[in-house]
Coordinates of C-alpha atoms in Angstrom, one line a residue:
Chain A
X1 CA -5.3 -108.9 -77.2
X2 CA -7.2 -107.1 -74.4
X3 CA -5.1 -108.8 -71.7
X4 CA -1.6 -110.0 -72.1
X5 CA -1.3 -113.6 -71.0
X6 CA 1.4 -113.8 -68.5
X7 CA 3.3 -117.1 -68.7
X8 CA 2.7 -119.5 -65.8
X9 CA 6.3 -119.5 -64.6
X10 CA 6.7 -115.8 -64.8
X11 CA 3.4 -115.4 -63.0
X12 CA 4.4 -117.5 -60.1
X13 CA 7.8 -115.9 -59.8
X14 CA 6.3 -112.4 -59.4
X15 CA 3.9 -114.0 -56.9
X16 CA 6.6 -115.0 -54.6
X17 CA 7.6 -111.5 -53.9
X18 CA 4.0 -110.4 -53.7
X19 CA 2.9 -108.3 -50.7
X20 CA -0.3 -109.7 -49.3
X21 CA -2.9 -106.9 -49.8
X22 CA -6.6 -107.3 -49.3
X23 CA -8.1 -106.3 -52.5
X24 CA -11.8 -107.2 -53.2
X25 CA -12.2 -109.0 -56.4
X26 CA -15.8 -110.1 -56.2
X27 CA -18.6 -108.6 -54.3
X28 CA -22.2 -110.0 -53.9
X29 CA -24.9 -107.6 -52.8
X30 CA -28.3 -108.8 -51.6
X31 CA -28.6 -111.7 -54.0
X32 CA -32.0 -113.4 -54.0
X33 CA -33.3 -116.2 -56.1
X34 CA -36.5 -118.2 -56.2
X35 CA -37.5 -121.2 -58.3
X36 CA -41.1 -121.8 -59.2
X37 CA -42.1 -125.3 -59.8
X38 CA -45.8 -125.6 -60.8
X39 CA -47.5 -124.2 -57.8
X40 CA -44.7 -124.2 -55.3
X41 CA -42.3 -121.4 -55.0
X42 CA -38.9 -122.1 -53.3
X43 CA -36.7 -119.3 -52.2
X44 CA -33.3 -120.7 -52.7
X45 CA -31.2 -117.6 -51.9
X46 CA -32.4 -115.1 -49.3
X47 CA -30.2 -112.0 -49.7
X48 CA -26.6 -113.0 -49.9
X49 CA -24.0 -110.3 -49.0
X50 CA -20.4 -111.3 -49.4
X51 CA -17.1 -109.9 -50.6
X52 CA -14.0 -111.9 -51.6
X53 CA -10.4 -110.8 -51.6
X54 CA -8.0 -111.5 -54.4
X55 CA -6.2 -114.8 -54.1
X56 CA -8.4 -116.0 -51.4
X57 CA -9.7 -119.6 -51.2
X58 CA -13.3 -119.5 -50.2
X59 CA -15.4 -122.5 -49.5
X60 CA -19.1 -122.5 -49.7
X61 CA -20.0 -125.3 -47.2
X62 CA -23.4 -126.7 -46.9
X63 CA -25.8 -129.6 -47.3
X64 CA -27.3 -130.3 -50.8
X65 CA -30.2 -127.9 -51.4
X66 CA -28.8 -125.1 -49.3
X67 CA -28.4 -122.9 -52.5
X68 CA -24.7 -123.1 -52.9
X69 CA -24.7 -124.3 -56.5
X70 CA -27.3 -121.7 -57.4
X71 CA -25.0 -119.0 -55.9
X72 CA -22.1 -120.2 -58.0
X73 CA -24.2 -120.4 -61.2
X74 CA -25.3 -116.8 -60.6
X75 CA -21.6 -115.6 -60.3
X76 CA -20.8 -117.6 -63.6
X77 CA -23.8 -115.9 -65.3
X78 CA -25.5 -119.3 -66.1
X79 CA -28.4 -118.3 -63.8
X80 CA -29.7 -114.8 -63.2
X81 CA -30.5 -113.5 -59.7
X82 CA -34.0 -112.2 -59.0
X83 CA -32.5 -109.2 -57.1
X84 CA -29.1 -108.0 -56.1
X85 CA -25.9 -107.3 -57.9
X86 CA -22.6 -109.1 -58.7
X87 CA -19.6 -106.9 -58.8
X88 CA -16.3 -108.2 -60.4
X89 CA -13.4 -105.8 -59.5
X90 CA -16.0 -103.1 -59.1
X91 CA -17.7 -103.6 -62.4
X92 CA -21.4 -104.6 -62.1
X93 CA -21.6 -107.7 -64.1
X94 CA -25.0 -108.8 -63.0
X95 CA -26.5 -108.6 -66.5
X96 CA -23.4 -109.5 -68.4
X97 CA -23.6 -112.5 -70.6
X98 CA -21.7 -115.5 -69.1
X99 CA -19.3 -115.8 -72.1
X100 CA -18.2 -112.2 -71.5
X101 CA -17.5 -112.7 -67.8
X102 CA -13.9 -113.1 -66.6
X103 CA -14.8 -116.0 -64.3
X104 CA -14.5 -119.7 -65.2
X105 CA -16.1 -122.7 -63.7
X106 CA -15.1 -126.3 -63.1
X107 CA -18.2 -128.4 -63.4
X108 CA -19.2 -131.1 -60.9
X109 CA -19.2 -133.7 -63.8
X110 CA -16.2 -132.1 -65.4
X111 CA -18.3 -131.4 -68.6
X112 CA -15.3 -132.2 -70.8
X113 CA -16.2 -132.1 -74.5
X114 CA -16.2 -135.7 -75.5
X115 CA -15.4 -135.0 -79.2
X116 CA -12.3 -133.1 -78.5
X117 CA -8.9 -134.2 -77.4
X118 CA -7.4 -133.2 -74.0
X119 CA -5.4 -130.5 -75.6
X120 CA -8.5 -129.1 -77.6
X121 CA -10.5 -129.2 -74.4
X122 CA -7.9 -127.2 -72.4
X123 CA -7.3 -124.8 -75.3
X124 CA -11.0 -124.1 -76.0
X125 CA -11.3 -121.0 -73.9
X126 CA -8.3 -119.4 -75.6
X127 CA -9.7 -120.4 -79.0
X128 CA -12.9 -118.6 -78.4
X129 CA -10.8 -115.5 -77.5
X130 CA -9.0 -115.9 -80.9
X131 CA -5.6 -116.3 -79.4
X132 CA -3.1 -117.5 -82.1
X133 CA -2.8 -121.2 -82.5
X134 CA 0.9 -121.3 -81.7
X135 CA 0.4 -119.4 -78.4
X136 CA -2.6 -121.7 -77.5
X137 CA -0.2 -124.7 -78.0
X138 CA 2.4 -123.2 -75.7
X139 CA -0.1 -122.4 -73.0
X140 CA -1.8 -125.8 -73.2
X141 CA 1.7 -127.4 -72.8
X142 CA 2.3 -125.3 -69.7
X143 CA -1.1 -126.2 -68.3
X144 CA -0.5 -129.9 -69.0
X145 CA 2.8 -129.8 -67.1
X146 CA 1.1 -127.9 -64.3
X147 CA -1.4 -130.5 -63.7
X148 CA 1.0 -133.3 -64.4
X149 CA -0.7 -134.6 -67.7
X150 CA 2.3 -134.2 -70.1
X151 CA 1.9 -136.6 -73.0
X152 CA -1.9 -136.8 -72.7
X153 CA -2.7 -134.1 -75.2
X154 CA -3.9 -136.4 -77.9
X155 CA -6.1 -138.5 -75.7
X156 CA -9.9 -138.3 -75.8
X157 CA -11.6 -137.7 -72.5
X158 CA -13.3 -141.2 -72.3
X159 CA -9.8 -142.7 -72.3
X160 CA -8.9 -140.9 -69.0
X161 CA -9.4 -141.9 -65.4
X162 CA -11.6 -139.9 -63.1
X163 CA -8.6 -138.1 -61.6
X164 CA -7.1 -137.3 -65.0
X165 CA -10.5 -135.9 -66.2
X166 CA -10.5 -133.7 -63.1
X167 CA -7.1 -132.4 -63.9
X168 CA -8.1 -131.6 -67.6
X169 CA -11.3 -129.8 -66.2
X170 CA -9.2 -127.7 -63.9
X171 CA -6.6 -126.9 -66.6
X172 CA -9.3 -126.0 -69.0
X173 CA -10.7 -123.4 -66.6
X174 CA -7.4 -122.2 -65.2
X175 CA -5.7 -121.5 -68.6
X176 CA -7.9 -118.5 -69.1
X177 CA -6.5 -117.0 -65.9
X178 CA -10.0 -116.0 -64.7
X179 CA -10.3 -113.3 -62.0
X180 CA -12.3 -115.9 -60.0
X181 CA -12.4 -119.7 -60.5
X182 CA -15.6 -121.4 -59.4
X183 CA -15.4 -125.0 -58.4
X184 CA -18.6 -127.0 -58.0
X185 CA -17.8 -129.9 -55.8
X186 CA -14.9 -130.8 -58.2
X187 CA -13.7 -133.8 -56.2
X188 CA -17.1 -135.3 -55.4
X189 CA -16.8 -138.1 -57.9
X190 CA -13.4 -139.3 -56.8
X191 CA -12.6 -141.9 -54.2
X192 CA -11.2 -140.9 -50.8
X193 CA -7.6 -141.5 -51.4
X194 CA -7.5 -139.6 -54.7
X195 CA -9.6 -136.9 -53.2
X196 CA -7.2 -136.2 -50.5
X197 CA -4.3 -136.0 -53.1
X198 CA -6.3 -133.7 -55.4
X199 CA -7.1 -131.5 -52.4
X200 CA -3.4 -130.9 -51.8
X201 CA -2.8 -130.4 -55.5
X202 CA -5.6 -127.9 -56.0
X203 CA -4.4 -125.9 -53.0
X204 CA -0.8 -126.0 -54.5
X205 CA -2.2 -124.7 -57.9
X206 CA -4.2 -122.0 -56.2
X207 CA -1.2 -120.7 -54.3
X208 CA 1.0 -121.0 -57.3
X209 CA -1.2 -119.1 -59.7
X210 CA -2.7 -116.8 -57.0
X211 CA -6.1 -117.4 -58.4
X212 CA -9.2 -116.6 -56.3
X213 CA -11.1 -119.8 -55.7
X214 CA -14.7 -120.2 -54.8
X215 CA -15.1 -123.8 -53.9
X216 CA -18.2 -125.7 -53.2
X217 CA -18.4 -128.8 -51.1
X218 CA -20.5 -130.6 -48.5
X219 CA -17.5 -132.2 -47.0
X220 CA -16.4 -130.2 -43.8
X221 CA -13.0 -131.8 -43.7
X222 CA -12.3 -130.7 -47.3
X223 CA -13.4 -127.2 -46.4
X224 CA -11.2 -127.1 -43.3
X225 CA -8.2 -128.5 -45.1
X226 CA -8.2 -126.1 -48.0
X227 CA -9.9 -122.9 -47.3
X228 CA -8.7 -119.4 -46.2
X229 CA -12.4 -118.7 -45.2
X230 CA -15.5 -120.9 -45.0
X231 CA -19.0 -119.7 -45.6
X232 CA -21.4 -122.1 -44.1
X233 CA -24.6 -122.0 -46.0
X234 CA -27.9 -123.2 -44.8
X235 CA -31.4 -122.6 -46.3
X236 CA -30.4 -119.8 -48.6
X237 CA -28.4 -117.7 -46.2
X238 CA -24.8 -117.7 -44.8
X239 CA -24.9 -119.0 -41.4
X240 CA -21.3 -118.0 -40.5
X241 CA -18.4 -116.8 -42.5
X242 CA -14.9 -117.2 -41.0
X243 CA -11.6 -119.0 -40.9
X244 CA -11.6 -122.7 -40.5
X245 CA -10.5 -122.1 -36.9
X246 CA -13.4 -119.7 -36.2
X247 CA -15.9 -122.0 -37.8
X248 CA -14.6 -125.0 -35.9
X249 CA -14.0 -123.6 -32.4
X250 CA -16.3 -120.6 -32.3
X251 CA -19.5 -121.7 -34.1
X252 CA -22.1 -119.0 -33.9
X253 CA -25.2 -121.1 -34.4
X254 CA -26.1 -124.6 -33.5
X255 CA -26.4 -125.6 -37.3
X256 CA -22.7 -124.6 -37.8
X257 CA -21.7 -126.4 -34.7
X258 CA -23.4 -129.7 -35.7
X259 CA -22.7 -129.6 -39.4
X260 CA -18.9 -128.8 -39.0
X261 CA -17.4 -131.6 -37.1
X262 CA -20.7 -132.9 -35.5
X263 CA -20.5 -131.0 -32.2
X264 CA -22.7 -131.9 -29.3
X265 CA -25.5 -129.5 -28.6
X266 CA -26.2 -129.3 -24.9
X267 CA -29.3 -127.5 -23.8
X268 CA -29.3 -125.9 -20.4
X269 CA -32.1 -123.7 -19.4
X270 CA -32.8 -121.5 -22.5
X271 CA -29.3 -121.6 -23.8
X272 CA -27.6 -124.0 -26.1
X273 CA -23.9 -124.8 -26.0
X274 CA -21.8 -126.5 -28.7
X275 CA -19.3 -129.1 -27.2
X276 CA -17.0 -131.0 -29.4
X277 CA -16.9 -134.7 -28.9
X278 CA -13.1 -134.6 -28.3
X279 CA -13.8 -132.0 -25.4
X280 CA -16.2 -134.3 -23.5
X281 CA -14.5 -135.7 -20.4
X282 CA -15.3 -138.9 -18.8
X283 CA -15.0 -139.6 -15.0
X284 CA -12.7 -136.7 -14.3
X285 CA -13.0 -134.0 -11.6
X286 CA -14.9 -131.6 -13.8
X287 CA -17.5 -134.2 -14.5
X288 CA -20.9 -133.4 -12.9
X289 CA -23.5 -135.0 -15.3
X290 CA -24.9 -138.5 -14.7
X291 CA -24.9 -140.5 -17.9
X292 CA -25.3 -144.0 -19.3
X293 CA -23.4 -145.5 -22.2
X294 CA -25.8 -146.4 -25.0
X295 CA -23.7 -147.1 -27.9
X296 CA -20.1 -147.5 -28.9
X297 CA -18.8 -147.3 -32.4
X298 CA -15.4 -147.0 -34.2
X299 CA -15.2 -144.5 -37.1
X300 CA -12.5 -142.5 -38.7
X301 CA -9.8 -143.6 -36.4
X302 CA -11.7 -142.7 -33.3
X303 CA -14.0 -144.5 -30.9
X304 CA -17.3 -142.7 -30.4
X305 CA -19.1 -143.2 -27.2
X306 CA -22.8 -142.1 -27.1
X307 CA -24.1 -141.2 -23.6
X308 CA -27.7 -140.6 -22.5
X309 CA -28.0 -137.9 -19.8
X310 CA -30.6 -138.3 -17.1
X311 CA -32.8 -135.7 -18.8
X312 CA -32.7 -137.6 -22.0
X313 CA -30.1 -135.4 -23.9
X314 CA -27.6 -137.4 -25.8
X315 CA -23.8 -136.5 -25.8
X316 CA -21.1 -138.1 -27.8
X317 CA -17.6 -138.4 -26.6
X318 CA -14.7 -139.4 -28.8
X319 CA -11.5 -141.0 -27.8
X320 CA -8.5 -142.4 -29.8
X321 CA -8.2 -146.1 -30.1
X322 CA -10.7 -148.8 -30.8
X323 CA -12.1 -149.4 -27.3
X324 CA -12.5 -147.7 -24.0
X325 CA -13.0 -149.0 -20.5
X326 CA -16.8 -148.6 -20.4
X327 CA -19.4 -151.0 -21.4
X328 CA -22.7 -150.3 -23.0
X329 CA -25.3 -149.8 -20.1
X330 CA -22.6 -148.7 -17.6
X331 CA -22.9 -145.5 -15.6
X332 CA -20.5 -142.7 -15.7
X333 CA -20.0 -139.1 -14.9
X334 CA -19.3 -136.8 -17.9
X335 CA -18.6 -133.1 -18.3
X336 CA -16.3 -130.6 -20.0
X337 CA -14.1 -127.7 -19.2
X338 CA -16.0 -124.4 -19.2
X339 CA -14.1 -122.9 -22.1
X340 CA -14.8 -125.8 -24.4
X341 CA -18.5 -125.1 -24.4
X342 CA -19.5 -122.5 -26.8
X343 CA -22.8 -120.8 -26.5
X344 CA -24.6 -120.8 -29.9
X345 CA -27.8 -119.4 -31.4
X346 CA -30.3 -122.3 -31.6
X347 CA -31.5 -122.8 -35.2
X348 CA -31.1 -126.5 -35.9
X349 CA -34.1 -128.3 -37.1
Chain B
X1 CA -15.2 -162.5 -71.3
X2 CA -16.3 -161.6 -74.9
X3 CA -14.6 -164.7 -76.5
X4 CA -16.2 -167.1 -74.0
X5 CA -19.7 -165.8 -74.6
X6 CA -19.3 -165.6 -78.4
X7 CA -20.2 -169.2 -78.8
X8 CA -23.7 -169.1 -77.1
X9 CA -24.4 -165.8 -79.0
X10 CA -23.8 -167.2 -82.4
X11 CA -26.2 -170.0 -81.7
X12 CA -28.9 -167.4 -80.9
X13 CA -28.0 -165.5 -84.1
X14 CA -28.5 -168.5 -86.3
X15 CA -32.1 -167.7 -87.3
X16 CA -31.1 -164.2 -88.3
X17 CA -28.3 -165.5 -90.4
X18 CA -30.7 -168.0 -92.1
X19 CA -33.2 -165.3 -92.7
X20 CA -30.6 -162.8 -94.1
X21 CA -29.2 -165.6 -96.4
X22 CA -32.6 -166.7 -97.6
X23 CA -34.3 -163.3 -98.0
X24 CA -31.5 -160.9 -98.6
X25 CA -28.3 -162.5 -99.9
X26 CA -29.8 -165.1 -102.3
X27 CA -32.2 -162.7 -103.9
X28 CA -29.4 -160.3 -104.5
X29 CA -27.2 -163.0 -106.1
X30 CA -30.2 -164.0 -108.2
X31 CA -30.8 -160.4 -109.3
X32 CA -27.2 -160.1 -110.3
X33 CA -27.4 -163.3 -112.2
X34 CA -30.5 -162.2 -114.0
X35 CA -28.8 -158.9 -114.9
X36 CA -26.4 -160.7 -117.2
X37 CA -29.1 -162.7 -119.0
X38 CA -30.9 -162.0 -122.2
X39 CA -34.6 -160.9 -122.4
X40 CA -37.0 -163.6 -123.3
X41 CA -39.7 -163.4 -126.0
X42 CA -42.6 -163.1 -123.6
X43 CA -41.7 -163.2 -120.0
X44 CA -38.6 -163.9 -117.9
X45 CA -35.2 -164.4 -119.4
X46 CA -33.1 -166.8 -121.5
X47 CA -29.9 -168.1 -120.1
X48 CA -27.6 -166.4 -122.6
X49 CA -24.9 -164.4 -120.9
X50 CA -24.6 -160.9 -122.2
X51 CA -23.4 -157.4 -121.1
X52 CA -26.1 -155.9 -123.2
X53 CA -28.2 -154.7 -120.3
X54 CA -25.3 -152.8 -118.7
X55 CA -24.4 -151.3 -122.1
X56 CA -28.0 -150.0 -122.4
X57 CA -27.8 -148.1 -119.2
X58 CA -25.0 -146.0 -120.8
X59 CA -27.5 -144.7 -123.3
X60 CA -28.2 -141.0 -122.6
X61 CA -31.8 -141.6 -121.7
X62 CA -31.0 -143.9 -118.7
X63 CA -27.8 -141.9 -117.7
X64 CA -30.0 -138.9 -117.6
X65 CA -32.5 -140.6 -115.4
X66 CA -29.7 -141.6 -112.9
X67 CA -28.4 -138.0 -112.8
X68 CA -31.9 -136.7 -112.3
X69 CA -32.6 -139.3 -109.5
X70 CA -29.4 -138.3 -107.7
X71 CA -30.2 -134.5 -108.1
X72 CA -33.7 -135.2 -106.7
X73 CA -32.3 -137.2 -103.9
X74 CA -29.7 -134.5 -103.1
X75 CA -32.4 -131.7 -103.2
X76 CA -34.7 -133.7 -101.0
X77 CA -31.9 -134.4 -98.5
X78 CA -30.9 -130.8 -98.2
X79 CA -34.4 -129.8 -97.7
X80 CA -35.1 -132.5 -95.2
X81 CA -32.0 -131.4 -93.2
X82 CA -33.2 -127.8 -93.2
X83 CA -36.6 -128.8 -91.9
X84 CA -35.9 -131.9 -90.0
X85 CA -32.9 -130.7 -88.0
X86 CA -34.5 -127.8 -86.3
X87 CA -37.7 -129.7 -85.8
X88 CA -36.0 -132.7 -84.1
X89 CA -33.8 -130.2 -82.1
X90 CA -36.7 -128.3 -80.7
X91 CA -38.7 -131.3 -80.2
X92 CA -36.0 -132.8 -78.0
X93 CA -36.0 -129.6 -75.9
X94 CA -39.8 -129.7 -75.1
X95 CA -41.1 -130.8 -71.8
X96 CA -41.8 -134.6 -71.4
X97 CA -45.5 -134.1 -71.8
X98 CA -45.2 -132.2 -75.1
X99 CA -42.6 -134.6 -76.4
X100 CA -45.0 -137.4 -76.0
X101 CA -47.7 -135.4 -77.8
X102 CA -45.4 -134.5 -80.7
X103 CA -44.3 -138.1 -81.0
X104 CA -47.9 -139.1 -81.2
X105 CA -48.6 -136.6 -84.0
X106 CA -45.6 -137.9 -85.8
X107 CA -46.7 -141.4 -85.5
X108 CA -50.4 -141.2 -86.5
X109 CA -49.7 -140.8 -90.2
X110 CA -47.8 -144.0 -90.2
X111 CA -50.9 -145.9 -89.3
X112 CA -52.2 -145.1 -92.8
X113 CA -50.7 -146.6 -96.0
X114 CA -48.4 -144.1 -97.6
X115 CA -50.2 -144.6 -100.9
X116 CA -53.4 -143.3 -99.4
X117 CA -51.7 -140.4 -97.9
X118 CA -50.0 -139.4 -101.2
X119 CA -53.3 -139.6 -103.0
X120 CA -54.5 -137.3 -100.4
X121 CA -52.0 -134.7 -101.6
X122 CA -53.2 -135.3 -105.1
X123 CA -56.6 -133.8 -104.0
X124 CA -54.8 -131.0 -102.4
X125 CA -52.5 -130.1 -105.3
X126 CA -54.6 -130.8 -108.3
X127 CA -55.9 -128.0 -110.5
X128 CA -58.8 -126.4 -108.7
X129 CA -58.0 -128.7 -105.8
X130 CA -58.0 -127.8 -102.0
X131 CA -55.0 -125.7 -102.2
X132 CA -56.0 -123.8 -105.3
X133 CA -59.5 -123.1 -103.9
X134 CA -58.1 -121.8 -100.6
X135 CA -55.5 -119.6 -102.3
X136 CA -58.0 -118.2 -104.8
X137 CA -60.7 -117.8 -102.2
X138 CA -58.2 -115.7 -100.1
X139 CA -57.4 -113.7 -103.3
X140 CA -53.8 -114.7 -103.1
X141 CA -53.8 -116.3 -106.6
X142 CA -56.2 -115.8 -109.4
X143 CA -55.8 -119.0 -111.3
X144 CA -54.9 -122.6 -110.6
X145 CA -51.3 -123.2 -109.8
X146 CA -51.0 -126.4 -111.6
X147 CA -48.8 -127.8 -108.9
X148 CA -49.6 -131.5 -109.4
X149 CA -47.5 -133.5 -111.8
X150 CA -44.6 -131.1 -111.4
X151 CA -41.1 -131.4 -110.0
X152 CA -41.8 -129.4 -106.9
X153 CA -44.8 -131.6 -106.1
X154 CA -42.5 -134.7 -106.2
X155 CA -39.9 -132.9 -104.0
X156 CA -42.7 -132.1 -101.7
X157 CA -43.9 -135.7 -101.6
X158 CA -40.4 -136.9 -100.9
X159 CA -39.9 -134.5 -98.1
X160 CA -43.3 -135.4 -96.7
X161 CA -42.5 -139.1 -96.8
X162 CA -38.9 -138.9 -95.4
X163 CA -38.8 -136.0 -93.0
X164 CA -40.0 -138.1 -90.0
X165 CA -36.9 -140.2 -90.3
X166 CA -34.7 -137.2 -90.1
X167 CA -36.7 -135.7 -87.3
X168 CA -36.6 -138.9 -85.2
X169 CA -32.9 -139.5 -85.8
X170 CA -32.0 -135.9 -84.9
X171 CA -34.4 -136.0 -82.0
X172 CA -32.8 -139.1 -80.5
X173 CA -29.3 -137.7 -80.7
X174 CA -30.3 -134.3 -79.2
X175 CA -32.1 -136.0 -76.5
X176 CA -28.9 -137.6 -75.4
X177 CA -27.1 -134.4 -75.2
X178 CA -25.5 -133.4 -71.9
X179 CA -26.5 -129.7 -71.6
X180 CA -23.7 -129.0 -69.1
X181 CA -21.3 -129.2 -72.0
X182 CA -23.0 -126.2 -73.6
X183 CA -22.8 -124.3 -70.3
X184 CA -19.1 -125.2 -70.2
X185 CA -18.5 -123.8 -73.6
X186 CA -20.4 -120.6 -72.8
X187 CA -18.4 -120.3 -69.6
X188 CA -15.2 -120.6 -71.6
X189 CA -16.2 -117.7 -73.7
X190 CA -18.2 -119.1 -76.6
X191 CA -21.3 -117.1 -77.5
X192 CA -24.5 -119.1 -77.9
X193 CA -24.1 -119.5 -81.7
X194 CA -20.4 -120.6 -81.4
X195 CA -21.3 -123.0 -78.6
X196 CA -24.2 -124.5 -80.7
X197 CA -21.9 -125.1 -83.7
X198 CA -18.9 -126.3 -81.6
X199 CA -20.7 -128.5 -79.2
X200 CA -24.4 -129.3 -80.0
X201 CA -24.1 -129.6 -83.7
X202 CA -21.0 -131.6 -83.6
X203 CA -22.3 -134.0 -81.1
X204 CA -25.5 -134.5 -82.9
X205 CA -23.7 -135.1 -86.2
X206 CA -24.2 -138.8 -86.0
X207 CA -28.0 -138.3 -85.8
X208 CA -27.9 -136.0 -88.7
X209 CA -25.8 -138.3 -90.7
X210 CA -27.9 -141.4 -90.1
X211 CA -30.9 -139.1 -91.0
X212 CA -29.1 -138.3 -94.3
X213 CA -28.7 -142.0 -95.1
X214 CA -32.3 -142.7 -94.2
X215 CA -33.3 -139.8 -96.6
X216 CA -30.9 -140.0 -99.5
X217 CA -31.2 -143.7 -100.1
X218 CA -35.0 -144.1 -100.1
X219 CA -35.4 -140.9 -102.2
X220 CA -33.6 -142.6 -105.1
X221 CA -36.0 -145.5 -105.0
X222 CA -39.4 -144.1 -104.0
X223 CA -40.9 -144.5 -107.5
X224 CA -44.5 -144.2 -106.3
X225 CA -44.0 -140.7 -105.1
X226 CA -42.8 -139.7 -108.6
X227 CA -45.6 -141.8 -110.0
X228 CA -48.4 -140.2 -108.0
X229 CA -47.3 -136.6 -107.6
X230 CA -45.2 -136.4 -110.7
X231 CA -47.3 -138.2 -113.3
X232 CA -45.2 -139.1 -116.3
X233 CA -43.4 -135.8 -116.1
X234 CA -40.9 -136.8 -113.5
X235 CA -39.2 -140.2 -114.2
X236 CA -36.7 -141.6 -111.7
X237 CA -34.6 -144.7 -111.7
X238 CA -37.3 -146.5 -109.6
X239 CA -39.9 -145.7 -112.2
X240 CA -37.9 -147.1 -115.0
X241 CA -37.1 -150.3 -113.1
X242 CA -40.8 -150.6 -112.3
X243 CA -41.8 -149.9 -116.0
X244 CA -39.2 -152.3 -117.3
X245 CA -40.6 -155.0 -115.1
X246 CA -44.3 -154.4 -115.8
X247 CA -44.9 -152.7 -119.1
X248 CA -41.6 -153.3 -120.7
X249 CA -41.4 -156.9 -119.4
X250 CA -37.5 -156.7 -119.7
X251 CA -36.6 -158.5 -116.5
X252 CA -32.8 -158.6 -117.2
X253 CA -32.6 -155.0 -117.9
X254 CA -34.6 -154.0 -114.7
X255 CA -32.2 -156.3 -112.9
X256 CA -29.3 -154.5 -114.3
X257 CA -30.8 -151.1 -113.3
X258 CA -31.3 -152.4 -109.8
X259 CA -27.8 -153.6 -109.5
X260 CA -26.4 -150.2 -110.4
X261 CA -28.9 -148.5 -108.0
X262 CA -27.8 -150.9 -105.3
X263 CA -24.0 -150.1 -105.9
X264 CA -24.7 -146.5 -105.7
X265 CA -26.5 -146.7 -102.4
X266 CA -23.9 -149.0 -101.1
X267 CA -21.3 -146.5 -101.9
X268 CA -23.3 -143.8 -100.1
X269 CA -23.4 -145.9 -96.9
X270 CA -19.7 -146.6 -97.2
X271 CA -19.2 -142.9 -97.4
X272 CA -21.4 -142.4 -94.4
X273 CA -19.5 -145.0 -92.4
X274 CA -16.2 -143.4 -93.3
X275 CA -17.5 -140.0 -92.1
X276 CA -19.2 -141.3 -89.0
X277 CA -16.1 -143.2 -88.1
X278 CA -15.6 -146.9 -87.4
X279 CA -16.5 -146.5 -83.7
X280 CA -19.6 -144.5 -84.4
X281 CA -22.2 -145.3 -81.8
X282 CA -24.9 -145.2 -84.4
X283 CA -25.0 -148.9 -85.5
X284 CA -28.0 -150.5 -87.0
X285 CA -27.4 -149.0 -90.4
X286 CA -25.8 -152.0 -91.9

């Protein structure tokens, strides 16, 4: 055995006494990738530079087609970059075969082997590494316990619910104790309630095993809930990398501001300011802008009031509750405190 | 749900049942009945019950023929797997445009009678035929190979006739493959070879098995292939049945041979179903 398999419980115990130390585990250098489709060439990744620390939970957040899945597949080795390098603990693995890389992936559709039982699925990674059968069985049991699927080892994947399949997929990847675990929208197929629950569980697992996670999602709430750092991807580049707080309260570009939490973009002279809907004040002393209510809607526990300013710009304000003392068509004064407007680079399309 | 709808369905299935009873079940019963009768002087049979026909099959001459037929079917099937599986596999991985073209190429021969096509191979294989002329012209051989009317020629004819079934059945199961499963296997440390055998091969097993059934069973009965390409040198069960019916005019004996052949093929289908499992998603094979 090249690497001794530390038992899960022992692993978590030593984890408790761990001193937090920023050690780079994965480094991406100038990654580019283009796809050619007949005559059209699309640049999917335009030079990604990034480094990830051990035990970090990183989320790649972006709309579909921003290149986040391609980046993940390049790290896994399922796709090769046109230029640039991937370094895993300092070793250049850019050209290394995917089956030799010490990273594992949780696929979007789970990709469970339909002809294998839950236990065989989870143990597959260890089987390919020729780990003795007895040891595999023990590890599989530990994993099943960890993802709360004890007693399901003999089931076939098609006899499981969506959430259970998800757990098997996670267990199958995590049993290998990869240096980095890649998760491609793993909760995308689950309903909202289950998704919330799995978010918490994933976070718990990640902390417990101290595995580095690179997590893909297009759901900003999920990203904010789970991540240590978020990388907002747009059009093949990282727009901004930062903690959920930084991304939410100090967006650097108008794309980040509007994608994460739907901030208002207020144009004044040549500058663009991001103002969160909850920071928009109505008929208070700071309010200086004339506005007309053009729409009211209730969503996500909040009432959203859409105003049109006299110059035609639209601003949304949000309030708790289901109604507010303003009717559609009514005039109002709106504004915001100076520090709740963040100047951003304009790049929204 | 299912129980409620069963009634209306069975009414719709009635013509199929009638057809099966009239044209499949009754003829088989009749054939089994004849197989216990005595041969008539001129044609047909006399209604004297006898086991003589079955006793005769135990004669070495006929037993050997059964063994030979099984061997040929086995050889044919193995070769058809070796050719048909890769063919079907790679065909399923072609682009949509090329898939359609390949499918067309595979279908065109079916528009011609297989007898005509087999006689085409006679022209190719006969002494100083097309193949010999090409090989001798190129200086690869110096004298005719005398390929026609030989065992290899019959095997070739069988492969030629049956390979498309294997190709299509493998093709359809490979086409249904979810390739992300293969990526998952590679991601979990399997090299491409291991991933192929652990995932792709296992998952396309039903296609391969139904291809085996579609090859093995007909290859025991395709008497005209042995007739046309094997001449009188290669005699299979199918040939004996045909000869007993025509030249030998021994209808009961032909019936008895057919019953044994039928039992053998039924056993193979039963074996196939056992391997493929009761819940195999490859129905339509009885």
